[in-house]
PDB file of N, CA and C in Angstrom:
ATOM      1  N   MET S 541     126.842 111.535  85.729  1.00 54.00           N
ATOM      2  CA  MET S 541     126.634 111.206  84.332  1.00 54.00           C
ATOM      3  C   MET S 541     127.895 111.664  83.566  1.00 54.00           C
ATOM      4  N   GLN S 542     128.314 110.854  82.597  1.00 53.00           N
ATOM      5  CA  GLN S 542     129.518 111.182  81.813  1.00 53.00           C
ATOM      6  C   GLN S 542     129.188 112.325  80.825  1.00 53.00           C
ATOM      7  N   SER S 543     130.152 113.233  80.648  1.00 66.00           N
ATOM      8  CA  SER S 543     129.904 114.377  79.770  1.00 66.00           C
ATOM      9  C   SER S 543     130.221 114.038  78.332  1.00 66.00           C
ATOM     10  N   CYS S 544     131.059 113.050  78.102  1.00 75.00           N
ATOM     11  CA  CYS S 544     131.470 112.660  76.740  1.00 75.00           C
ATOM     12  C   CYS S 544     130.627 111.482  76.288  1.00 75.00           C
ATOM     13  N   SER S 545     130.122 111.551  75.038  1.00 73.00           N
ATOM     14  CA  SER S 545     129.269 110.499  74.528  1.00 73.00           C
ATOM     15  C   SER S 545     130.023 109.181  74.345  1.00 73.00           C
ATOM     16  N   VAL S 546     131.315 109.267  73.984  1.00 73.00           N
ATOM     17  CA  VAL S 546     132.123 108.040  73.881  1.00 73.00           C
ATOM     18  C   VAL S 546     132.273 107.398  75.261  1.00 73.00           C
ATOM     19  N   GLU S 547     132.533 108.168  76.251  1.00 74.00           N
ATOM     20  CA  GLU S 547     132.666 107.643  77.635  1.00 74.00           C
ATOM     21  C   GLU S 547     131.346 106.991  78.055  1.00 74.00           C
ATOM     22  N   ARG S 548     130.216 107.615  77.768  1.00 72.00           N
ATOM     23  CA  ARG S 548     128.923 107.091  78.128  1.00 72.00           C
ATOM     24  C   ARG S 548     128.737 105.750  77.457  1.00 72.00           C
ATOM     25  N   ALA S 549     129.086 105.614  76.203  1.00 72.00           N
ATOM     26  CA  ALA S 549     128.917 104.316  75.487  1.00 72.00           C
ATOM     27  C   ALA S 549     129.856 103.268  76.060  1.00 72.00           C
ATOM     28  N   VAL S 550     131.118 103.629  76.362  1.00 70.00           N
ATOM     29  CA  VAL S 550     132.041 102.670  76.925  1.00 70.00           C
ATOM     30  C   VAL S 550     131.548 102.179  78.286  1.00 70.00           C
ATOM     31  N   VAL S 551     131.038 103.044  79.112  1.00 71.00           N
ATOM     32  CA  VAL S 551     130.514 102.625  80.379  1.00 71.00           C
ATOM     33  C   VAL S 551     129.351 101.691  80.206  1.00 71.00           C
ATOM     34  N   LEU S 552     128.465 101.968  79.263  1.00 70.00           N
ATOM     35  CA  LEU S 552     127.315 101.116  78.992  1.00 70.00           C
ATOM     36  C   LEU S 552     127.710  99.742  78.481  1.00 70.00           C
ATOM     37  N   PHE S 553     128.733  99.691  77.649  1.00 69.00           N
ATOM     38  CA  PHE S 553     129.116  98.440  77.000  1.00 69.00           C
ATOM     39  C   PHE S 553     130.510  97.993  77.452  1.00 69.00           C
ATOM     40  N   GLY S 554     130.852  98.227  78.723  1.00 71.00           N
ATOM     41  CA  GLY S 554     132.184  97.946  79.219  1.00 71.00           C
ATOM     42  C   GLY S 554     132.658  96.491  79.082  1.00 71.00           C
ATOM     43  N   GLU S 555     131.744  95.582  78.888  1.00 74.00           N
ATOM     44  CA  GLU S 555     132.139  94.152  78.794  1.00 74.00           C
ATOM     45  C   GLU S 555     131.870  93.662  77.383  1.00 74.00           C
ATOM     46  N   LYS S 556     132.799  92.780  76.933  1.00 81.00           N
ATOM     47  CA  LYS S 556     132.635  92.184  75.614  1.00 81.00           C
ATOM     48  C   LYS S 556     131.360  91.401  75.473  1.00 81.00           C
ATOM     49  N   TRP S 557     130.887  90.836  76.565  1.00 92.00           N
ATOM     50  CA  TRP S 557     129.696  89.969  76.494  1.00 92.00           C
ATOM     51  C   TRP S 557     128.470  90.718  75.956  1.00 92.00           C
ATOM     52  N   LYS S 558     128.328  91.969  76.352  1.00 92.00           N
ATOM     53  CA  LYS S 558     127.140  92.750  75.913  1.00 92.00           C
ATOM     54  C   LYS S 558     127.087  92.875  74.409  1.00 92.00           C
ATOM     55  N   PHE S 559     128.239  93.137  73.774  1.00 89.00           N
ATOM     56  CA  PHE S 559     128.255  93.217  72.326  1.00 89.00           C
ATOM     57  C   PHE S 559     127.871  91.884  71.677  1.00 89.00           C
ATOM     58  N   LEU S 560     128.347  90.792  72.255  1.00 91.00           N
ATOM     59  CA  LEU S 560     128.040  89.476  71.739  1.00 91.00           C
ATOM     60  C   LEU S 560     126.550  89.161  71.888  1.00 91.00           C
ATOM     61  N   ILE S 561     125.984  89.546  73.030  1.00 95.00           N
ATOM     62  CA  ILE S 561     124.541  89.316  73.223  1.00 95.00           C
ATOM     63  C   ILE S 561     123.754  90.128  72.219  1.00 95.00           C
ATOM     64  N   LEU S 562     124.125  91.398  72.038  1.00 93.00           N
ATOM     65  CA  LEU S 562     123.432  92.256  71.084  1.00 93.00           C
ATOM     66  C   LEU S 562     123.560  91.663  69.653  1.00 93.00           C
ATOM     67  N   ARG S 563     124.768  91.228  69.340  1.00 92.00           N
ATOM     68  CA  ARG S 563     125.017  90.604  68.028  1.00 92.00           C
ATOM     69  C   ARG S 563     124.026  89.451  67.771  1.00 92.00           C
ATOM     70  N   ASP S 564     123.909  88.595  68.785  1.00 95.00           N
ATOM     71  CA  ASP S 564     123.063  87.415  68.632  1.00 95.00           C
ATOM     72  C   ASP S 564     121.565  87.755  68.577  1.00 95.00           C
ATOM     73  N   LEU S 565     121.162  88.835  69.231  1.00 97.00           N
ATOM     74  CA  LEU S 565     119.771  89.207  69.259  1.00 97.00           C
ATOM     75  C   LEU S 565     119.367  90.017  68.029  1.00 97.00           C
ATOM     76  N   MET S 566     120.329  90.451  67.205  1.00 95.00           N
ATOM     77  CA  MET S 566     120.028  91.212  65.975  1.00 95.00           C
ATOM     78  C   MET S 566     119.171  90.370  65.036  1.00 95.00           C
ATOM     79  N   ASP S 567     119.314  89.040  65.111  1.00 94.00           N
ATOM     80  CA  ASP S 567     118.555  88.136  64.276  1.00 94.00           C
ATOM     81  C   ASP S 567     117.125  87.833  64.764  1.00 94.00           C
ATOM     82  N   GLY S 568     116.799  88.316  65.969  1.00 96.00           N
ATOM     83  CA  GLY S 568     115.464  88.099  66.521  1.00 96.00           C
ATOM     84  C   GLY S 568     115.506  87.493  67.919  1.00 96.00           C
ATOM     85  N   LYS S 569     114.351  87.116  68.388  1.00 97.00           N
ATOM     86  CA  LYS S 569     114.197  86.573  69.763  1.00 97.00           C
ATOM     87  C   LYS S 569     115.054  85.336  69.968  1.00 97.00           C
ATOM     88  N   LYS S 570     115.547  85.230  71.204  1.00 97.00           N
ATOM     89  CA  LYS S 570     116.315  84.050  71.539  1.00 97.00           C
ATOM     90  C   LYS S 570     116.065  83.666  73.011  1.00 97.00           C
ATOM     91  N   ARG S 571     116.093  82.397  73.278  1.00 97.00           N
ATOM     92  CA  ARG S 571     115.978  81.945  74.669  1.00 97.00           C
ATOM     93  C   ARG S 571     117.358  81.993  75.315  1.00 97.00           C
ATOM     94  N   PHE S 572     117.375  81.929  76.623  1.00 95.00           N
ATOM     95  CA  PHE S 572     118.627  81.958  77.430  1.00 95.00           C
ATOM     96  C   PHE S 572     119.570  80.880  76.936  1.00 95.00           C
ATOM     97  N   SER S 573     119.095  79.649  76.769  1.00 94.00           N
ATOM     98  CA  SER S 573     119.978  78.541  76.382  1.00 94.00           C
ATOM     99  C   SER S 573     120.558  78.770  75.001  1.00 94.00           C
ATOM    100  N   GLU S 574     119.832  79.409  74.084  1.00 96.00           N
ATOM    101  CA  GLU S 574     120.342  79.693  72.764  1.00 96.00           C
ATOM    102  C   GLU S 574     121.473  80.708  72.814  1.00 96.00           C
ATOM    103  N   LEU S 575     121.291  81.743  73.651  1.00 96.00           N
ATOM    104  CA  LEU S 575     122.323  82.733  73.803  1.00 96.00           C
ATOM    105  C   LEU S 575     123.568  82.105  74.431  1.00 96.00           C
ATOM    106  N   LYS S 576     123.358  81.312  75.449  1.00 96.00           N
ATOM    107  CA  LYS S 576     124.523  80.679  76.137  1.00 96.00           C
ATOM    108  C   LYS S 576     125.326  79.768  75.149  1.00 96.00           C
ATOM    109  N   ARG S 577     124.600  79.004  74.389  1.00 95.00           N
ATOM    110  CA  ARG S 577     125.232  78.130  73.420  1.00 95.00           C
ATOM    111  C   ARG S 577     125.975  78.925  72.345  1.00 95.00           C
ATOM    112  N   SER S 578     125.365  79.958  71.903  1.00 94.00           N
ATOM    113  CA  SER S 578     125.957  80.792  70.812  1.00 94.00           C
ATOM    114  C   SER S 578     127.218  81.500  71.290  1.00 94.00           C
ATOM    115  N   ILE S 579     127.185  82.041  72.507  1.00 92.00           N
ATOM    116  CA  ILE S 579     128.306  82.795  73.017  1.00 92.00           C
ATOM    117  C   ILE S 579     129.416  81.841  73.499  1.00 92.00           C
ATOM    118  N   GLY S 580     129.033  80.727  74.046  1.00 86.00           N
ATOM    119  CA  GLY S 580     130.064  79.708  74.363  1.00 86.00           C
ATOM    120  C   GLY S 580     130.640  79.808  75.761  1.00 86.00           C
ATOM    121  N   SER S 581     131.767  80.528  75.908  1.00 89.00           N
ATOM    122  CA  SER S 581     132.512  80.493  77.163  1.00 89.00           C
ATOM    123  C   SER S 581     131.947  81.372  78.305  1.00 89.00           C
ATOM    124  N   ILE S 582     130.810  81.956  78.093  1.00 93.00           N
ATOM    125  CA  ILE S 582     130.224  82.800  79.160  1.00 93.00           C
ATOM    126  C   ILE S 582     129.556  81.900  80.193  1.00 93.00           C
ATOM    127  N   SER S 583     129.694  82.242  81.479  1.00 95.00           N
ATOM    128  CA  SER S 583     129.029  81.474  82.537  1.00 95.00           C
ATOM    129  C   SER S 583     127.529  81.886  82.614  1.00 95.00           C
ATOM    130  N   GLN S 584     126.748  81.046  83.191  1.00 95.00           N
ATOM    131  CA  GLN S 584     125.325  81.301  83.358  1.00 95.00           C
ATOM    132  C   GLN S 584     125.117  82.619  84.183  1.00 95.00           C
ATOM    133  N   LYS S 585     125.913  82.751  85.231  1.00 96.00           N
ATOM    134  CA  LYS S 585     125.810  83.932  86.102  1.00 96.00           C
ATOM    135  C   LYS S 585     126.128  85.199  85.353  1.00 96.00           C
ATOM    136  N   VAL S 586     127.177  85.235  84.609  1.00 95.00           N
ATOM    137  CA  VAL S 586     127.623  86.424  83.852  1.00 95.00           C
ATOM    138  C   VAL S 586     126.610  86.739  82.750  1.00 95.00           C
ATOM    139  N   LEU S 587     126.084  85.712  82.094  1.00 96.00           N
ATOM    140  CA  LEU S 587     125.065  85.973  81.036  1.00 96.00           C
ATOM    141  C   LEU S 587     123.828  86.589  81.699  1.00 96.00           C
ATOM    142  N   THR S 588     123.405  86.051  82.826  1.00 96.00           N
ATOM    143  CA  THR S 588     122.253  86.600  83.534  1.00 96.00           C
ATOM    144  C   THR S 588     122.492  88.070  83.914  1.00 96.00           C
ATOM    145  N   GLN S 589     123.629  88.363  84.453  1.00 95.00           N
ATOM    146  CA  GLN S 589     123.980  89.764  84.865  1.00 95.00           C
ATOM    147  C   GLN S 589     123.979  90.683  83.677  1.00 95.00           C
ATOM    148  N   ASN S 590     124.519  90.263  82.546  1.00 94.00           N
ATOM    149  CA  ASN S 590     124.564  91.104  81.379  1.00 94.00           C
ATOM    150  C   ASN S 590     123.196  91.290  80.749  1.00 94.00           C
ATOM    151  N   LEU S 591     122.355  90.267  80.775  1.00 97.00           N
ATOM    152  CA  LEU S 591     121.001  90.383  80.249  1.00 97.00           C
ATOM    153  C   LEU S 591     120.215  91.368  81.099  1.00 97.00           C
ATOM    154  N   ARG S 592     120.334  91.250  82.409  1.00 96.00           N
ATOM    155  CA  ARG S 592     119.662  92.214  83.336  1.00 96.00           C
ATOM    156  C   ARG S 592     120.097  93.628  83.104  1.00 96.00           C
ATOM    157  N   SER S 593     121.393  93.790  82.898  1.00 94.00           N
ATOM    158  CA  SER S 593     121.945  95.164  82.690  1.00 94.00           C
ATOM    159  C   SER S 593     121.402  95.749  81.374  1.00 94.00           C
ATOM    160  N   LEU S 594     121.427  94.951  80.292  1.00 95.00           N
ATOM    161  CA  LEU S 594     120.936  95.399  79.016  1.00 95.00           C
ATOM    162  C   LEU S 594     119.382  95.710  79.126  1.00 95.00           C
ATOM    163  N   GLU S 595     118.682  94.900  79.875  1.00 97.00           N
ATOM    164  CA  GLU S 595     117.268  95.143  80.019  1.00 97.00           C
ATOM    165  C   GLU S 595     117.049  96.469  80.827  1.00 97.00           C
ATOM    166  N   SER S 596     117.782  96.663  81.915  1.00 95.00           N
ATOM    167  CA  SER S 596     117.604  97.836  82.712  1.00 95.00           C
ATOM    168  C   SER S 596     117.976  99.130  81.939  1.00 95.00           C
ATOM    169  N   ASN S 597     118.872  98.997  80.943  1.00 92.00           N
ATOM    170  CA  ASN S 597     119.281 100.100  80.135  1.00 92.00           C
ATOM    171  C   ASN S 597     118.346 100.300  78.904  1.00 92.00           C
ATOM    172  N   GLY S 598     117.310  99.483  78.832  1.00 95.00           N
ATOM    173  CA  GLY S 598     116.297  99.674  77.783  1.00 95.00           C
ATOM    174  C   GLY S 598     116.685  99.118  76.414  1.00 95.00           C
ATOM    175  N   LEU S 599     117.768  98.232  76.346  1.00 95.00           N
ATOM    176  CA  LEU S 599     118.191  97.741  75.070  1.00 95.00           C
ATOM    177  C   LEU S 599     117.551  96.407  74.713  1.00 95.00           C
ATOM    178  N   LEU S 600     117.025  95.711  75.681  1.00 97.00           N
ATOM    179  CA  LEU S 600     116.331  94.445  75.360  1.00 97.00           C
ATOM    180  C   LEU S 600     115.164  94.320  76.337  1.00 97.00           C
ATOM    181  N   GLU S 601     114.219  93.447  75.892  1.00 98.00           N
ATOM    182  CA  GLU S 601     113.144  93.133  76.800  1.00 98.00           C
ATOM    183  C   GLU S 601     113.040  91.622  76.992  1.00 98.00           C
ATOM    184  N   ARG S 602     112.603  91.282  78.135  1.00 97.00           N
ATOM    185  CA  ARG S 602     112.488  89.871  78.569  1.00 97.00           C
ATOM    186  C   ARG S 602     111.030  89.533  78.657  1.00 97.00           C
ATOM    187  N   THR S 603     110.634  88.470  77.967  1.00 97.00           N
ATOM    188  CA  THR S 603     109.295  87.989  77.975  1.00 97.00           C
ATOM    189  C   THR S 603     109.217  86.650  78.656  1.00 97.00           C
ATOM    190  N   VAL S 604     108.378  86.504  79.695  1.00 96.00           N
ATOM    191  CA  VAL S 604     108.237  85.253  80.376  1.00 96.00           C
ATOM    192  C   VAL S 604     106.831  84.682  80.024  1.00 96.00           C
ATOM    193  N   TYR S 605     106.801  83.486  79.534  1.00 95.00           N
ATOM    194  CA  TYR S 605     105.549  82.836  79.134  1.00 95.00           C
ATOM    195  C   TYR S 605     105.035  81.946  80.280  1.00 95.00           C
ATOM    196  N   PRO S 606     103.779  82.013  80.589  1.00 94.00           N
ATOM    197  CA  PRO S 606     103.238  81.232  81.704  1.00 94.00           C
ATOM    198  C   PRO S 606     103.006  79.766  81.360  1.00 94.00           C
ATOM    199  N   VAL S 607     104.122  79.043  81.147  1.00 94.00           N
ATOM    200  CA  VAL S 607     104.073  77.615  80.833  1.00 94.00           C
ATOM    201  C   VAL S 607     105.018  76.857  81.744  1.00 94.00           C
ATOM    202  N   VAL S 608     104.851  75.542  81.817  1.00 92.00           N
ATOM    203  CA  VAL S 608     105.742  74.702  82.586  1.00 92.00           C
ATOM    204  C   VAL S 608     106.403  73.745  81.652  1.00 92.00           C
ATOM    205  N   PRO S 609     107.722  73.706  81.593  1.00 89.00           N
ATOM    206  CA  PRO S 609     108.649  74.510  82.345  1.00 89.00           C
ATOM    207  C   PRO S 609     108.634  75.924  81.794  1.00 89.00           C
ATOM    208  N   PRO S 610     109.088  76.904  82.630  1.00 89.00           N
ATOM    209  CA  PRO S 610     109.056  78.277  82.213  1.00 89.00           C
ATOM    210  C   PRO S 610     109.783  78.537  80.905  1.00 89.00           C
ATOM    211  N   LYS S 611     109.228  79.410  80.116  1.00 93.00           N
ATOM    212  CA  LYS S 611     109.823  79.796  78.842  1.00 93.00           C
ATOM    213  C   LYS S 611     110.082  81.300  78.901  1.00 93.00           C
ATOM    214  N   VAL S 612     111.323  81.678  78.678  1.00 96.00           N
ATOM    215  CA  VAL S 612     111.744  83.108  78.691  1.00 96.00           C
ATOM    216  C   VAL S 612     112.454  83.407  77.378  1.00 96.00           C
ATOM    217  N   GLU S 613     112.083  84.499  76.734  1.00 98.00           N
ATOM    218  CA  GLU S 613     112.716  84.927  75.529  1.00 98.00           C
ATOM    219  C   GLU S 613     113.221  86.357  75.702  1.00 98.00           C
ATOM    220  N   TYR S 614     114.320  86.631  75.003  1.00 98.00           N
ATOM    221  CA  TYR S 614     114.885  87.977  75.021  1.00 98.00           C
ATOM    222  C   TYR S 614     114.870  88.528  73.606  1.00 98.00           C
ATOM    223  N   GLU S 615     114.548  89.785  73.528  1.00 98.00           N
ATOM    224  CA  GLU S 615     114.430  90.474  72.230  1.00 98.00           C
ATOM    225  C   GLU S 615     114.869  91.917  72.361  1.00 98.00           C
ATOM    226  N   LEU S 616     115.551  92.436  71.346  1.00 98.00           N
ATOM    227  CA  LEU S 616     116.004  93.794  71.365  1.00 98.00           C
ATOM    228  C   LEU S 616     114.824  94.747  71.282  1.00 98.00           C
ATOM    229  N   THR S 617     114.911  95.863  71.930  1.00 98.00           N
ATOM    230  CA  THR S 617     113.947  96.960  71.807  1.00 98.00           C
ATOM    231  C   THR S 617     114.355  97.752  70.562  1.00 98.00           C
ATOM    232  N   PRO S 618     113.511  98.725  70.145  1.00 98.00           N
ATOM    233  CA  PRO S 618     113.960  99.599  69.047  1.00 98.00           C
ATOM    234  C   PRO S 618     115.291 100.300  69.355  1.00 98.00           C
ATOM    235  N   LEU S 619     115.513 100.691  70.609  1.00 95.00           N
ATOM    236  CA  LEU S 619     116.782 101.264  71.013  1.00 95.00           C
ATOM    237  C   LEU S 619     117.944 100.271  70.798  1.00 95.00           C
ATOM    238  N   GLY S 620     117.675  99.021  71.147  1.00 95.00           N
ATOM    239  CA  GLY S 620     118.712  97.998  70.937  1.00 95.00           C
ATOM    240  C   GLY S 620     118.986  97.777  69.480  1.00 95.00           C
ATOM    241  N   TYR S 621     117.949  97.756  68.664  1.00 96.00           N
ATOM    242  CA  TYR S 621     118.130  97.575  67.215  1.00 96.00           C
ATOM    243  C   TYR S 621     118.829  98.769  66.583  1.00 96.00           C
ATOM    244  N   SER S 622     118.757  99.932  67.248  1.00 95.00           N
ATOM    245  CA  SER S 622     119.451 101.105  66.678  1.00 95.00           C
ATOM    246  C   SER S 622     120.943 100.914  66.729  1.00 95.00           C
ATOM    247  N   LEU S 623     121.472  99.912  67.426  1.00 92.00           N
ATOM    248  CA  LEU S 623     122.905  99.652  67.505  1.00 92.00           C
ATOM    249  C   LEU S 623     123.401  98.796  66.381  1.00 92.00           C
ATOM    250  N   LYS S 624     122.507  98.391  65.436  1.00 94.00           N
ATOM    251  CA  LYS S 624     122.901  97.530  64.357  1.00 94.00           C
ATOM    252  C   LYS S 624     124.084  98.129  63.526  1.00 94.00           C
ATOM    253  N   PRO S 625     124.023  99.412  63.206  1.00 94.00           N
ATOM    254  CA  PRO S 625     125.170  99.988  62.432  1.00 94.00           C
ATOM    255  C   PRO S 625     126.496  99.888  63.208  1.00 94.00           C
ATOM    256  N   VAL S 626     126.430 100.012  64.529  1.00 89.00           N
ATOM    257  CA  VAL S 626     127.632  99.910  65.361  1.00 89.00           C
ATOM    258  C   VAL S 626     128.157  98.488  65.348  1.00 89.00           C
ATOM    259  N   ILE S 627     127.283  97.514  65.501  1.00 88.00           N
ATOM    260  CA  ILE S 627     127.640  96.071  65.481  1.00 88.00           C
ATOM    261  C   ILE S 627     128.192  95.737  64.105  1.00 88.00           C
ATOM    262  N   ASP S 628     127.528  96.182  63.051  1.00 91.00           N
ATOM    263  CA  ASP S 628     128.006  95.932  61.690  1.00 91.00           C
ATOM    264  C   ASP S 628     129.381  96.542  61.446  1.00 91.00           C
ATOM    265  N   ALA S 629     129.612  97.748  61.979  1.00 89.00           N
ATOM    266  CA  ALA S 629     130.902  98.412  61.798  1.00 89.00           C
ATOM    267  C   ALA S 629     131.992  97.636  62.577  1.00 89.00           C
ATOM    268  N   LEU S 630     131.683  97.178  63.773  1.00 85.00           N
ATOM    269  CA  LEU S 630     132.668  96.376  64.542  1.00 85.00           C
ATOM    270  C   LEU S 630     132.962  95.057  63.801  1.00 85.00           C
ATOM    271  N   ARG S 631     131.963  94.452  63.199  1.00 85.00           N
ATOM    272  CA  ARG S 631     132.145  93.223  62.434  1.00 85.00           C
ATOM    273  C   ARG S 631     133.050  93.482  61.283  1.00 85.00           C
ATOM    274  N   ALA S 632     132.793  94.499  60.510  1.00 88.00           N
ATOM    275  CA  ALA S 632     133.584  94.859  59.330  1.00 88.00           C
ATOM    276  C   ALA S 632     135.039  95.162  59.713  1.00 88.00           C
ATOM    277  N   TRP S 633     135.224  95.934  60.783  1.00 87.00           N
ATOM    278  CA  TRP S 633     136.538  96.240  61.268  1.00 87.00           C
ATOM    279  C   TRP S 633     137.303  94.988  61.696  1.00 87.00           C
ATOM    280  N   GLY S 634     136.604  94.110  62.400  1.00 86.00           N
ATOM    281  CA  GLY S 634     137.238  92.838  62.850  1.00 86.00           C
ATOM    282  C   GLY S 634     137.655  91.984  61.690  1.00 86.00           C
ATOM    283  N   GLU S 635     136.851  91.977  60.655  1.00 87.00           N
ATOM    284  CA  GLU S 635     137.194  91.190  59.435  1.00 87.00           C
ATOM    285  C   GLU S 635     138.424  91.750  58.724  1.00 87.00           C
ATOM    286  N   LYS S 636     138.494  93.140  58.632  1.00 84.00           N
ATOM    287  CA  LYS S 636     139.653  93.781  58.038  1.00 84.00           C
ATOM    288  C   LYS S 636     140.903  93.538  58.877  1.00 84.00           C
ATOM    289  N   TYR S 637     140.752  93.651  60.216  1.00 81.00           N
ATOM    290  CA  TYR S 637     141.883  93.465  61.101  1.00 81.00           C
ATOM    291  C   TYR S 637     142.416  92.051  60.970  1.00 81.00           C
ATOM    292  N   ALA S 638     141.569  91.051  60.791  1.00 80.00           N
ATOM    293  CA  ALA S 638     141.985  89.652  60.683  1.00 80.00           C
ATOM    294  C   ALA S 638     142.863  89.472  59.448  1.00 80.00           C
ATOM    295  N   GLU S 639     142.652  90.300  58.456  1.00 80.00           N
ATOM    296  CA  GLU S 639     143.410  90.169  57.207  1.00 80.00           C
ATOM    297  C   GLU S 639     144.826  90.714  57.269  1.00 80.00           C
ATOM    298  N   VAL S 640     145.075  91.542  58.352  1.00 73.00           N
ATOM    299  CA  VAL S 640     146.392  92.178  58.478  1.00 73.00           C
ATOM    300  C   VAL S 640     147.437  91.203  58.933  1.00 73.00           C
TER     301      VAL S 640
END
């Protein structure tokens, strides 16, 4: 286990995709296809891997509905929603940086 909290966070969010997934789920539940369309250049395999990782870390939950065709939705957990200030700070910083 990492001793530094910054290191722990960097290890958890080592890929840009995770922040983009979290950003998109801040607005509420989304299906896989909605996330893929919103993020754009992410492959299906990488999106699946990142969703599984975020789920195993307790940041989102996956709900499978017993219908045909299968319906799966992803939603942030309270722990995932607790990252809203971090996402907002990154957004604000990115907007300021774009002005430079």
